[in-house]
Amino acid sequence: MKSSMKKYIEAISVLQYVLTFLFMGIFFLALLLYLMFTSFWIVTVLYSLWYFFDYGTSERGGRRSAWVRRWTVWKHYKDYFPLKMIKTAELRPDRNYIFGCHPHGIMCFGPSCNFCTDANNFLEIFPGIQPTLAILSGLFRFPVYRDYLMSLGICPVSKVSLDYLLSQMGTGNAVMIIIGGAAESLWCAPGEHVLTLRGRKGFVRLALEHGADLVPVYTFGETDLYRQVKFKDGSWMKTLQLYFQKMVGFAPCLFLGRGIFSSESWGLTPFNKPVTTVVGKPIQVPCIPVPSCEEVDKYHQLYIEELQNLFDRHKVSCGLSESQQLIIL
């Protein structure tokens, strides 16, 4: 049994991730603007110069830090749920890979822990493979936050960035893309497994262009960590969510978690329920610089079938019932 102190440390470790996810970018943007009108204006000027000259780094492989990825806080973060990763096949370091991560959930706790930190020893489990999580490009416009994201091995999900990783950095690269994105987060609810995938084919085209193997990844428990307030189709709140998603790139979700020190109170801390990320076997993809729509459709269908099989093979061992179905929209 964990001691009370251990539980509190774990809860605080997860809360820092939540607060960073929600507020770090806005906080440092506001801070630098404020400093511009104080005697510390030089801080803003110097950072602005750095920002200008370093702006393209995030789309040229980034600037990861092994030290940041090994912070002890990530071990406590992992133990809170607990969060684990299951390997189902070997990955050859002489190939490049695109990991399709499902589902998005509210804050992507599984992919963030497994692929952006060394808490679950990804580099030991998959030797010779360097993981890079691709996220919303707009987040790299926020000062300081962009540097923090790059230190964790995170890059923009832009075409330029992904092309660079798969063509200019040799082999042994694994690019993780959360396929469902913001649209999928609106479907997130405990006990439900709904994916936005059938119309998402860009990642398959990218794989064909570079001859990168496709690897389906499913995180069981990701949708159980918050209770989301869902709005009816046609309601003004739902319309506002969809409009915001179209304009900004992500959908604002109204969600409820638990208190930091008590599961009986409400707060921003996610519920501590088991989370298991299962990394499937790679689907070998040929290099076709200009793939046809038929070729994209073929490998997209193969990917869906392999993802469905991955879900069915592991759902019972990950705490679901045999009757639980994966819904792919």
mmCIF file of N, CA and C in Angstrom, residues 154-286:
data_model
loop_
_atom_site.group_PDB
_atom_site.id
_atom_site.type_symbol
_atom_site.label_atom_id
_atom_site.label_comp_id
_atom_site.label_asym_id
_atom_site.label_seq_id
_atom_site.Cartn_x
_atom_site.Cartn_y
_atom_site.Cartn_z
ATOM 1 N N ILE A 154 8.979 16.889 -28.404
ATOM 2 C CA ILE A 154 7.687 17.132 -29.044
ATOM 3 C C ILE A 154 7.901 18.073 -30.221
ATOM 4 N N CYS A 155 7.173 17.841 -31.312
ATOM 5 C CA CYS A 155 7.303 18.672 -32.497
ATOM 6 C C CYS A 155 5.923 19.059 -33.019
ATOM 7 N N PRO A 156 5.841 20.065 -33.904
ATOM 8 C CA PRO A 156 4.547 20.410 -34.512
ATOM 9 C C PRO A 156 4.080 19.303 -35.456
ATOM 10 N N VAL A 157 2.786 19.174 -35.605
ATOM 11 C CA VAL A 157 2.245 18.148 -36.486
ATOM 12 C C VAL A 157 2.073 18.690 -37.917
ATOM 13 N N SER A 158 2.896 19.658 -38.284
ATOM 14 C CA SER A 158 2.849 20.254 -39.620
ATOM 15 C C SER A 158 3.527 19.338 -40.632
ATOM 16 N N LYS A 159 3.189 19.505 -41.897
ATOM 17 C CA LYS A 159 3.773 18.694 -42.970
ATOM 18 C C LYS A 159 5.293 18.904 -43.047
ATOM 19 N N VAL A 160 5.725 20.159 -42.899
ATOM 20 C CA VAL A 160 7.155 20.465 -42.957
ATOM 21 C C VAL A 160 7.912 19.723 -41.864
ATOM 22 N N SER A 161 7.375 19.761 -40.660
ATOM 23 C CA SER A 161 8.030 19.124 -39.520
ATOM 24 C C SER A 161 8.109 17.611 -39.687
ATOM 25 N N LEU A 162 6.997 16.998 -40.086
ATOM 26 C CA LEU A 162 6.961 15.541 -40.224
ATOM 27 C C LEU A 162 7.833 15.068 -41.379
ATOM 28 N N ASP A 163 7.831 15.830 -42.485
ATOM 29 C CA ASP A 163 8.701 15.481 -43.614
ATOM 30 C C ASP A 163 10.166 15.504 -43.189
ATOM 31 N N TYR A 164 10.542 16.494 -42.399
ATOM 32 C CA TYR A 164 11.932 16.608 -41.954
ATOM 33 C C TYR A 164 12.327 15.404 -41.095
ATOM 34 N N LEU A 165 11.471 15.034 -40.158
ATOM 35 C CA LEU A 165 11.780 13.915 -39.262
ATOM 36 C C LEU A 165 11.931 12.601 -40.024
ATOM 37 N N LEU A 166 11.134 12.425 -41.064
ATOM 38 C CA LEU A 166 11.122 11.149 -41.782
ATOM 39 C C LEU A 166 12.090 11.107 -42.957
ATOM 40 N N SER A 167 12.716 12.240 -43.288
ATOM 41 C CA SER A 167 13.606 12.244 -44.450
ATOM 42 C C SER A 167 15.000 12.800 -44.177
ATOM 43 N N GLN A 168 15.145 13.591 -43.111
ATOM 44 C CA GLN A 168 16.420 14.264 -42.871
ATOM 45 C C GLN A 168 17.158 13.790 -41.624
ATOM 46 N N MET A 169 16.608 12.847 -40.891
ATOM 47 C CA MET A 169 17.214 12.426 -39.633
ATOM 48 C C MET A 169 17.564 10.947 -39.608
ATOM 49 N N GLY A 170 17.759 10.374 -40.789
ATOM 50 C CA GLY A 170 18.157 8.978 -40.859
ATOM 51 C C GLY A 170 17.021 8.034 -40.520
ATOM 52 N N THR A 171 17.378 6.858 -40.001
ATOM 53 C CA THR A 171 16.373 5.855 -39.656
ATOM 54 C C THR A 171 16.270 5.718 -38.130
ATOM 55 N N GLY A 172 15.318 4.893 -37.711
ATOM 56 C CA GLY A 172 15.114 4.698 -36.273
ATOM 57 C C GLY A 172 14.269 5.781 -35.640
ATOM 58 N N ASN A 173 13.517 6.518 -36.451
ATOM 59 C CA ASN A 173 12.653 7.574 -35.930
ATOM 60 C C ASN A 173 11.212 7.087 -35.875
ATOM 61 N N ALA A 174 10.544 7.360 -34.758
ATOM 62 C CA ALA A 174 9.128 7.034 -34.606
ATOM 63 C C ALA A 174 8.374 8.319 -34.325
ATOM 64 N N VAL A 175 7.515 8.707 -35.264
ATOM 65 C CA VAL A 175 6.706 9.909 -35.111
ATOM 66 C C VAL A 175 5.332 9.507 -34.609
ATOM 67 N N MET A 176 4.945 10.020 -33.446
ATOM 68 C CA MET A 176 3.652 9.689 -32.856
ATOM 69 C C MET A 176 2.635 10.773 -33.188
ATOM 70 N N ILE A 177 1.557 10.383 -33.860
ATOM 71 C CA ILE A 177 0.494 11.319 -34.225
ATOM 72 C C ILE A 177 -0.802 10.878 -33.569
ATOM 73 N N ILE A 178 -1.441 11.793 -32.848
ATOM 74 C CA ILE A 178 -2.737 11.486 -32.231
ATOM 75 C C ILE A 178 -3.794 11.755 -33.296
ATOM 76 N N ILE A 179 -4.200 10.702 -33.984
ATOM 77 C CA ILE A 179 -4.956 10.816 -35.229
ATOM 78 C C ILE A 179 -6.281 11.544 -35.055
ATOM 79 N N GLY A 180 -7.021 11.245 -34.009
ATOM 80 C CA GLY A 180 -8.355 11.826 -33.843
ATOM 81 C C GLY A 180 -8.359 13.306 -33.560
ATOM 82 N N GLY A 181 -7.277 13.795 -32.939
ATOM 83 C CA GLY A 181 -7.147 15.221 -32.670
ATOM 84 C C GLY A 181 -8.267 15.806 -31.840
ATOM 85 N N ALA A 182 -8.476 17.103 -32.028
ATOM 86 C CA ALA A 182 -9.444 17.846 -31.212
ATOM 87 C C ALA A 182 -10.864 17.321 -31.388
ATOM 88 N N ALA A 183 -11.213 16.902 -32.607
ATOM 89 C CA ALA A 183 -12.571 16.415 -32.850
ATOM 90 C C ALA A 183 -12.894 15.204 -31.985
ATOM 91 N N GLU A 184 -11.892 14.354 -31.778
ATOM 92 C CA GLU A 184 -12.107 13.134 -31.000
ATOM 93 C C GLU A 184 -12.270 13.410 -29.510
ATOM 94 N N SER A 185 -11.640 14.480 -29.035
ATOM 95 C CA SER A 185 -11.739 14.797 -27.605
ATOM 96 C C SER A 185 -13.176 15.061 -27.190
ATOM 97 N N LEU A 186 -14.019 15.529 -28.108
ATOM 98 C CA LEU A 186 -15.417 15.816 -27.783
ATOM 99 C C LEU A 186 -16.226 14.540 -27.556
ATOM 100 N N TRP A 187 -15.709 13.396 -28.016
ATOM 101 C CA TRP A 187 -16.390 12.108 -27.814
ATOM 102 C C TRP A 187 -15.932 11.424 -26.530
ATOM 103 N N CYS A 188 -14.934 11.994 -25.885
ATOM 104 C CA CYS A 188 -14.331 11.342 -24.723
ATOM 105 C C CYS A 188 -15.308 11.238 -23.552
ATOM 106 N N ALA A 189 -15.493 10.025 -23.046
ATOM 107 C CA ALA A 189 -16.358 9.785 -21.884
ATOM 108 C C ALA A 189 -15.993 8.434 -21.291
ATOM 109 N N PRO A 190 -16.075 8.292 -19.953
ATOM 110 C CA PRO A 190 -15.738 7.018 -19.319
ATOM 111 C C PRO A 190 -16.537 5.857 -19.901
ATOM 112 N N GLY A 191 -15.839 4.775 -20.196
ATOM 113 C CA GLY A 191 -16.490 3.572 -20.692
ATOM 114 C C GLY A 191 -16.797 3.574 -22.170
ATOM 115 N N GLU A 192 -16.493 4.673 -22.871
ATOM 116 C CA GLU A 192 -16.773 4.752 -24.305
ATOM 117 C C GLU A 192 -15.474 4.717 -25.103
ATOM 118 N N HIS A 193 -15.522 4.059 -26.244
ATOM 119 C CA HIS A 193 -14.331 3.909 -27.093
ATOM 120 C C HIS A 193 -14.724 4.290 -28.519
ATOM 121 N N VAL A 194 -14.733 5.589 -28.769
ATOM 122 C CA VAL A 194 -15.152 6.140 -30.056
ATOM 123 C C VAL A 194 -13.978 6.881 -30.680
ATOM 124 N N LEU A 195 -13.616 6.495 -31.902
ATOM 125 C CA LEU A 195 -12.480 7.092 -32.581
ATOM 126 C C LEU A 195 -12.915 7.846 -33.837
ATOM 127 N N THR A 196 -12.248 8.952 -34.109
ATOM 128 C CA THR A 196 -12.409 9.684 -35.369
ATOM 129 C C THR A 196 -11.255 9.266 -36.266
ATOM 130 N N LEU A 197 -11.544 8.424 -37.266
ATOM 131 C CA LEU A 197 -10.455 7.829 -38.043
ATOM 132 C C LEU A 197 -10.769 7.637 -39.520
ATOM 133 N N ARG A 198 -11.981 7.310 -39.871
ATOM 134 C CA ARG A 198 -12.273 6.921 -41.257
ATOM 135 C C ARG A 198 -11.959 8.033 -42.260
ATOM 136 N N GLY A 199 -12.117 9.267 -41.864
ATOM 137 C CA GLY A 199 -11.812 10.362 -42.768
ATOM 138 C C GLY A 199 -10.408 10.915 -42.612
ATOM 139 N N ARG A 200 -9.628 10.328 -41.704
ATOM 140 C CA ARG A 200 -8.257 10.796 -41.449
ATOM 141 C C ARG A 200 -7.276 9.910 -42.220
ATOM 142 N N LYS A 201 -6.817 10.381 -43.367
ATOM 143 C CA LYS A 201 -5.941 9.574 -44.214
ATOM 144 C C LYS A 201 -4.595 10.240 -44.477
ATOM 145 N N GLY A 202 -4.409 11.445 -43.985
ATOM 146 C CA GLY A 202 -3.166 12.171 -44.236
ATOM 147 C C GLY A 202 -1.942 11.449 -43.699
ATOM 148 N N PHE A 203 -2.086 10.790 -42.541
ATOM 149 C CA PHE A 203 -0.939 10.087 -41.957
ATOM 150 C C PHE A 203 -0.546 8.874 -42.791
ATOM 151 N N VAL A 204 -1.527 8.262 -43.466
ATOM 152 C CA VAL A 204 -1.231 7.125 -44.342
ATOM 153 C C VAL A 204 -0.500 7.612 -45.594
ATOM 154 N N ARG A 205 -0.952 8.715 -46.147
ATOM 155 C CA ARG A 205 -0.277 9.289 -47.317
ATOM 156 C C ARG A 205 1.171 9.658 -46.965
ATOM 157 N N LEU A 206 1.355 10.231 -45.781
ATOM 158 C CA LEU A 206 2.694 10.595 -45.325
ATOM 159 C C LEU A 206 3.590 9.359 -45.207
ATOM 160 N N ALA A 207 3.024 8.276 -44.673
ATOM 161 C CA ALA A 207 3.781 7.026 -44.533
ATOM 162 C C ALA A 207 4.210 6.487 -45.895
ATOM 163 N N LEU A 208 3.315 6.541 -46.871
ATOM 164 C CA LEU A 208 3.638 6.056 -48.210
ATOM 165 C C LEU A 208 4.702 6.934 -48.878
ATOM 166 N N GLU A 209 4.607 8.231 -48.687
ATOM 167 C CA GLU A 209 5.572 9.150 -49.306
ATOM 168 C C GLU A 209 6.999 8.889 -48.822
ATOM 169 N N HIS A 210 7.118 8.428 -47.566
ATOM 170 C CA HIS A 210 8.448 8.236 -46.986
ATOM 171 C C HIS A 210 8.795 6.763 -46.746
ATOM 172 N N GLY A 211 7.873 5.861 -47.054
ATOM 173 C CA GLY A 211 8.133 4.452 -46.799
ATOM 174 C C GLY A 211 8.278 4.146 -45.321
ATOM 175 N N ALA A 212 7.503 4.856 -44.496
ATOM 176 C CA ALA A 212 7.541 4.655 -43.043
ATOM 177 C C ALA A 212 6.445 3.670 -42.632
ATOM 178 N N ASP A 213 6.802 2.680 -41.840
ATOM 179 C CA ASP A 213 5.827 1.680 -41.414
ATOM 180 C C ASP A 213 4.816 2.285 -40.451
ATOM 181 N N LEU A 214 3.579 1.820 -40.553
ATOM 182 C CA LEU A 214 2.492 2.291 -39.686
ATOM 183 C C LEU A 214 2.369 1.376 -38.470
ATOM 184 N N VAL A 215 2.255 1.990 -37.294
ATOM 185 C CA VAL A 215 2.127 1.224 -36.055
ATOM 186 C C VAL A 215 0.887 1.716 -35.292
ATOM 187 N N PRO A 216 -0.160 0.885 -35.176
ATOM 188 C CA PRO A 216 -1.331 1.296 -34.397
ATOM 189 C C PRO A 216 -1.038 1.219 -32.896
ATOM 190 N N VAL A 217 -1.501 2.215 -32.170
ATOM 191 C CA VAL A 217 -1.285 2.277 -30.720
ATOM 192 C C VAL A 217 -2.620 2.613 -30.055
ATOM 193 N N TYR A 218 -3.009 1.824 -29.066
ATOM 194 C CA TYR A 218 -4.256 2.112 -28.339
ATOM 195 C C TYR A 218 -3.964 2.219 -26.847
ATOM 196 N N THR A 219 -4.470 3.294 -26.241
ATOM 197 C CA THR A 219 -4.295 3.502 -24.805
ATOM 198 C C THR A 219 -5.608 3.217 -24.094
ATOM 199 N N PHE A 220 -5.678 2.072 -23.436
ATOM 200 C CA PHE A 220 -6.860 1.699 -22.663
ATOM 201 C C PHE A 220 -6.894 2.513 -21.365
ATOM 202 N N GLY A 221 -8.052 3.043 -21.030
ATOM 203 C CA GLY A 221 -8.209 3.827 -19.808
ATOM 204 C C GLY A 221 -8.084 5.323 -20.012
ATOM 205 N N GLU A 222 -7.619 5.755 -21.193
ATOM 206 C CA GLU A 222 -7.419 7.185 -21.449
ATOM 207 C C GLU A 222 -8.718 7.979 -21.311
ATOM 208 N N THR A 223 -9.830 7.394 -21.730
ATOM 209 C CA THR A 223 -11.104 8.118 -21.702
ATOM 210 C C THR A 223 -11.802 8.047 -20.343
ATOM 211 N N ASP A 224 -11.213 7.321 -19.384
ATOM 212 C CA ASP A 224 -11.842 7.171 -18.068
ATOM 213 C C ASP A 224 -11.330 8.173 -17.039
ATOM 214 N N LEU A 225 -10.420 9.051 -17.426
ATOM 215 C CA LEU A 225 -9.713 9.881 -16.452
ATOM 216 C C LEU A 225 -10.441 11.165 -16.077
ATOM 217 N N TYR A 226 -11.400 11.561 -16.898
ATOM 218 C CA TYR A 226 -12.227 12.740 -16.597
ATOM 219 C C TYR A 226 -13.668 12.440 -16.971
ATOM 220 N N ARG A 227 -14.567 13.176 -16.344
ATOM 221 C CA ARG A 227 -15.974 13.148 -16.743
ATOM 222 C C ARG A 227 -16.242 14.434 -17.517
ATOM 223 N N GLN A 228 -16.616 14.266 -18.761
ATOM 224 C CA GLN A 228 -16.828 15.434 -19.603
ATOM 225 C C GLN A 228 -18.306 15.788 -19.679
ATOM 226 N N VAL A 229 -18.587 17.068 -19.635
ATOM 227 C CA VAL A 229 -19.953 17.543 -19.826
ATOM 228 C C VAL A 229 -20.184 17.616 -21.327
ATOM 229 N N LYS A 230 -21.099 16.789 -21.827
ATOM 230 C CA LYS A 230 -21.387 16.753 -23.254
ATOM 231 C C LYS A 230 -22.631 17.574 -23.562
ATOM 232 N N PHE A 231 -22.562 18.309 -24.654
ATOM 233 C CA PHE A 231 -23.681 19.149 -25.066
ATOM 234 C C PHE A 231 -24.372 18.531 -26.275
ATOM 235 N N LYS A 232 -25.674 18.704 -26.349
ATOM 236 C CA LYS A 232 -26.456 18.121 -27.437
ATOM 237 C C LYS A 232 -26.115 18.789 -28.767
ATOM 238 N N ASP A 233 -26.174 17.991 -29.834
ATOM 239 C CA ASP A 233 -25.967 18.543 -31.173
ATOM 240 C C ASP A 233 -27.009 19.619 -31.445
ATOM 241 N N GLY A 234 -26.546 20.757 -31.934
ATOM 242 C CA GLY A 234 -27.450 21.859 -32.223
ATOM 243 C C GLY A 234 -27.567 22.880 -31.118
ATOM 244 N N SER A 235 -27.098 22.519 -29.905
ATOM 245 C CA SER A 235 -27.140 23.476 -28.797
ATOM 246 C C SER A 235 -26.108 24.567 -29.034
ATOM 247 N N TRP A 236 -26.317 25.725 -28.384
ATOM 248 C CA TRP A 236 -25.396 26.837 -28.623
ATOM 249 C C TRP A 236 -24.002 26.538 -28.089
ATOM 250 N N MET A 237 -23.906 25.738 -27.017
ATOM 251 C CA MET A 237 -22.603 25.382 -26.469
ATOM 252 C C MET A 237 -21.840 24.443 -27.415
ATOM 253 N N LYS A 238 -22.571 23.490 -28.005
ATOM 254 C CA LYS A 238 -21.941 22.578 -28.960
ATOM 255 C C LYS A 238 -21.479 23.342 -30.197
ATOM 256 N N THR A 239 -22.314 24.269 -30.650
ATOM 257 C CA THR A 239 -21.956 25.099 -31.797
ATOM 258 C C THR A 239 -20.710 25.923 -31.508
ATOM 259 N N LEU A 240 -20.626 26.453 -30.283
ATOM 260 C CA LEU A 240 -19.464 27.243 -29.877
ATOM 261 C C LEU A 240 -18.207 26.383 -29.863
ATOM 262 N N GLN A 241 -18.312 25.153 -29.355
ATOM 263 C CA GLN A 241 -17.167 24.243 -29.336
ATOM 264 C C GLN A 241 -16.657 23.969 -30.746
ATOM 265 N N LEU A 242 -17.573 23.668 -31.656
ATOM 266 C CA LEU A 242 -17.183 23.345 -33.026
ATOM 267 C C LEU A 242 -16.596 24.553 -33.746
ATOM 268 N N TYR A 243 -17.158 25.737 -33.478
ATOM 269 C CA TYR A 243 -16.638 26.959 -34.091
ATOM 270 C C TYR A 243 -15.222 27.244 -33.589
ATOM 271 N N PHE A 244 -15.038 27.084 -32.274
ATOM 272 C CA PHE A 244 -13.717 27.313 -31.680
ATOM 273 C C PHE A 244 -12.701 26.327 -32.242
ATOM 274 N N GLN A 245 -13.131 25.076 -32.409
ATOM 275 C CA GLN A 245 -12.245 24.052 -32.968
ATOM 276 C C GLN A 245 -11.837 24.405 -34.394
ATOM 277 N N LYS A 246 -12.783 24.901 -35.190
ATOM 278 C CA LYS A 246 -12.503 25.261 -36.578
ATOM 279 C C LYS A 246 -11.547 26.446 -36.667
ATOM 280 N N MET A 247 -11.706 27.425 -35.784
ATOM 281 C CA MET A 247 -10.924 28.644 -35.851
ATOM 282 C C MET A 247 -9.537 28.504 -35.227
ATOM 283 N N VAL A 248 -9.443 27.769 -34.109
ATOM 284 C CA VAL A 248 -8.207 27.713 -33.334
ATOM 285 C C VAL A 248 -7.451 26.396 -33.512
ATOM 286 N N GLY A 249 -8.186 25.318 -33.776
ATOM 287 C CA GLY A 249 -7.524 24.035 -33.977
ATOM 288 C C GLY A 249 -7.791 23.021 -32.887
ATOM 289 N N PHE A 250 -8.378 23.451 -31.781
ATOM 290 C CA PHE A 250 -8.747 22.500 -30.739
ATOM 291 C C PHE A 250 -10.077 22.905 -30.131
ATOM 292 N N ALA A 251 -10.737 21.940 -29.526
ATOM 293 C CA ALA A 251 -12.073 22.169 -28.975
ATOM 294 C C ALA A 251 -11.999 22.344 -27.462
ATOM 295 N N PRO A 252 -12.583 23.419 -26.920
ATOM 296 C CA PRO A 252 -12.612 23.581 -25.469
ATOM 297 C C PRO A 252 -13.606 22.596 -24.853
ATOM 298 N N CYS A 253 -13.129 21.765 -23.946
ATOM 299 C CA CYS A 253 -13.973 20.765 -23.297
ATOM 300 C C CYS A 253 -14.260 21.183 -21.856
ATOM 301 N N LEU A 254 -15.454 20.943 -21.414
ATOM 302 C CA LEU A 254 -15.809 21.186 -20.018
ATOM 303 C C LEU A 254 -15.751 19.836 -19.303
ATOM 304 N N PHE A 255 -14.740 19.666 -18.436
ATOM 305 C CA PHE A 255 -14.524 18.364 -17.816
ATOM 306 C C PHE A 255 -14.341 18.499 -16.307
ATOM 307 N N LEU A 256 -14.560 17.396 -15.628
ATOM 308 C CA LEU A 256 -14.443 17.350 -14.170
ATOM 309 C C LEU A 256 -13.513 16.217 -13.769
ATOM 310 N N GLY A 257 -12.628 16.503 -12.834
ATOM 311 C CA GLY A 257 -11.751 15.487 -12.274
ATOM 312 C C GLY A 257 -11.959 15.420 -10.769
ATOM 313 N N ARG A 258 -10.945 15.020 -10.052
ATOM 314 C CA ARG A 258 -11.014 14.894 -8.604
ATOM 315 C C ARG A 258 -10.123 15.947 -7.948
ATOM 316 N N GLY A 259 -10.289 16.103 -6.629
ATOM 317 C CA GLY A 259 -9.441 17.013 -5.882
ATOM 318 C C GLY A 259 -8.052 16.428 -5.716
ATOM 319 N N ILE A 260 -7.090 17.271 -5.437
ATOM 320 C CA ILE A 260 -5.705 16.808 -5.358
ATOM 321 C C ILE A 260 -5.468 15.895 -4.154
ATOM 322 N N PHE A 261 -6.191 16.116 -3.073
ATOM 323 C CA PHE A 261 -5.967 15.309 -1.875
ATOM 324 C C PHE A 261 -7.133 14.387 -1.531
ATOM 325 N N SER A 262 -8.220 14.484 -2.281
ATOM 326 C CA SER A 262 -9.386 13.656 -1.972
ATOM 327 C C SER A 262 -10.148 13.314 -3.243
ATOM 328 N N SER A 263 -10.500 12.046 -3.381
ATOM 329 C CA SER A 263 -11.283 11.623 -4.537
ATOM 330 C C SER A 263 -12.752 11.992 -4.380
ATOM 331 N N GLU A 264 -13.124 12.469 -3.186
ATOM 332 C CA GLU A 264 -14.514 12.831 -2.924
ATOM 333 C C GLU A 264 -14.835 14.250 -3.364
ATOM 334 N N SER A 265 -13.797 15.043 -3.650
ATOM 335 C CA SER A 265 -14.017 16.425 -4.068
ATOM 336 C C SER A 265 -13.723 16.578 -5.560
ATOM 337 N N TRP A 266 -14.137 17.712 -6.129
ATOM 338 C CA TRP A 266 -13.933 17.965 -7.543
ATOM 339 C C TRP A 266 -12.688 18.804 -7.765
ATOM 340 N N GLY A 267 -12.075 18.626 -8.932
ATOM 341 C CA GLY A 267 -10.890 19.412 -9.243
ATOM 342 C C GLY A 267 -10.392 19.132 -10.645
ATOM 343 N N LEU A 268 -9.169 19.570 -10.923
ATOM 344 C CA LEU A 268 -8.563 19.389 -12.241
ATOM 345 C C LEU A 268 -7.725 18.119 -12.336
ATOM 346 N N THR A 269 -7.447 17.490 -11.195
ATOM 347 C CA THR A 269 -6.630 16.279 -11.201
ATOM 348 C C THR A 269 -7.426 15.117 -11.793
ATOM 349 N N PRO A 270 -6.866 14.343 -12.719
ATOM 350 C CA PRO A 270 -7.603 13.207 -13.289
ATOM 351 C C PRO A 270 -7.815 12.118 -12.246
ATOM 352 N N PHE A 271 -8.806 11.280 -12.479
ATOM 353 C CA PHE A 271 -9.035 10.137 -11.602
ATOM 354 C C PHE A 271 -7.880 9.144 -11.764
ATOM 355 N N ASN A 272 -7.465 8.555 -10.652
ATOM 356 C CA ASN A 272 -6.338 7.613 -10.707
ATOM 357 C C ASN A 272 -6.840 6.214 -11.045
ATOM 358 N N LYS A 273 -7.020 5.992 -12.333
ATOM 359 C CA LYS A 273 -7.450 4.702 -12.855
ATOM 360 C C LYS A 273 -6.363 4.149 -13.780
ATOM 361 N N PRO A 274 -6.231 2.832 -13.866
ATOM 362 C CA PRO A 274 -5.154 2.241 -14.677
ATOM 363 C C PRO A 274 -5.213 2.672 -16.135
ATOM 364 N N VAL A 275 -4.058 2.989 -16.677
ATOM 365 C CA VAL A 275 -3.930 3.387 -18.079
ATOM 366 C C VAL A 275 -2.861 2.493 -18.715
ATOM 367 N N THR A 276 -3.216 1.831 -19.813
ATOM 368 C CA THR A 276 -2.289 0.914 -20.473
ATOM 369 C C THR A 276 -2.189 1.246 -21.955
ATOM 370 N N THR A 277 -0.988 1.584 -22.398
ATOM 371 C CA THR A 277 -0.741 1.870 -23.807
ATOM 372 C C THR A 277 -0.172 0.616 -24.469
ATOM 373 N N VAL A 278 -0.880 0.119 -25.476
ATOM 374 C CA VAL A 278 -0.448 -1.079 -26.199
ATOM 375 C C VAL A 278 0.077 -0.665 -27.571
ATOM 376 N N VAL A 279 1.341 -0.961 -27.821
ATOM 377 C CA VAL A 279 1.977 -0.637 -29.103
ATOM 378 C C VAL A 279 1.877 -1.863 -30.004
ATOM 379 N N GLY A 280 1.139 -1.730 -31.113
ATOM 380 C CA GLY A 280 0.897 -2.854 -32.002
ATOM 381 C C GLY A 280 2.072 -3.198 -32.897
ATOM 382 N N LYS A 281 1.871 -4.188 -33.744
ATOM 383 C CA LYS A 281 2.932 -4.593 -34.663
ATOM 384 C C LYS A 281 2.913 -3.693 -35.895
ATOM 385 N N PRO A 282 4.076 -3.426 -36.479
ATOM 386 C CA PRO A 282 4.138 -2.509 -37.630
ATOM 387 C C PRO A 282 3.531 -3.108 -38.892
ATOM 388 N N ILE A 283 2.908 -2.244 -39.671
ATOM 389 C CA ILE A 283 2.405 -2.600 -40.995
ATOM 390 C C ILE A 283 3.423 -2.085 -42.000
ATOM 391 N N GLN A 284 4.065 -2.970 -42.723
ATOM 392 C CA GLN A 284 5.115 -2.554 -43.649
ATOM 393 C C GLN A 284 4.511 -1.769 -44.813
ATOM 394 N N VAL A 285 5.092 -0.603 -45.065
ATOM 395 C CA VAL A 285 4.574 0.308 -46.084
ATOM 396 C C VAL A 285 5.677 0.586 -47.103
ATOM 397 N N PRO A 286 5.387 0.451 -48.397
ATOM 398 C CA PRO A 286 6.398 0.753 -49.421
ATOM 399 C C PRO A 286 6.572 2.261 -49.597
#
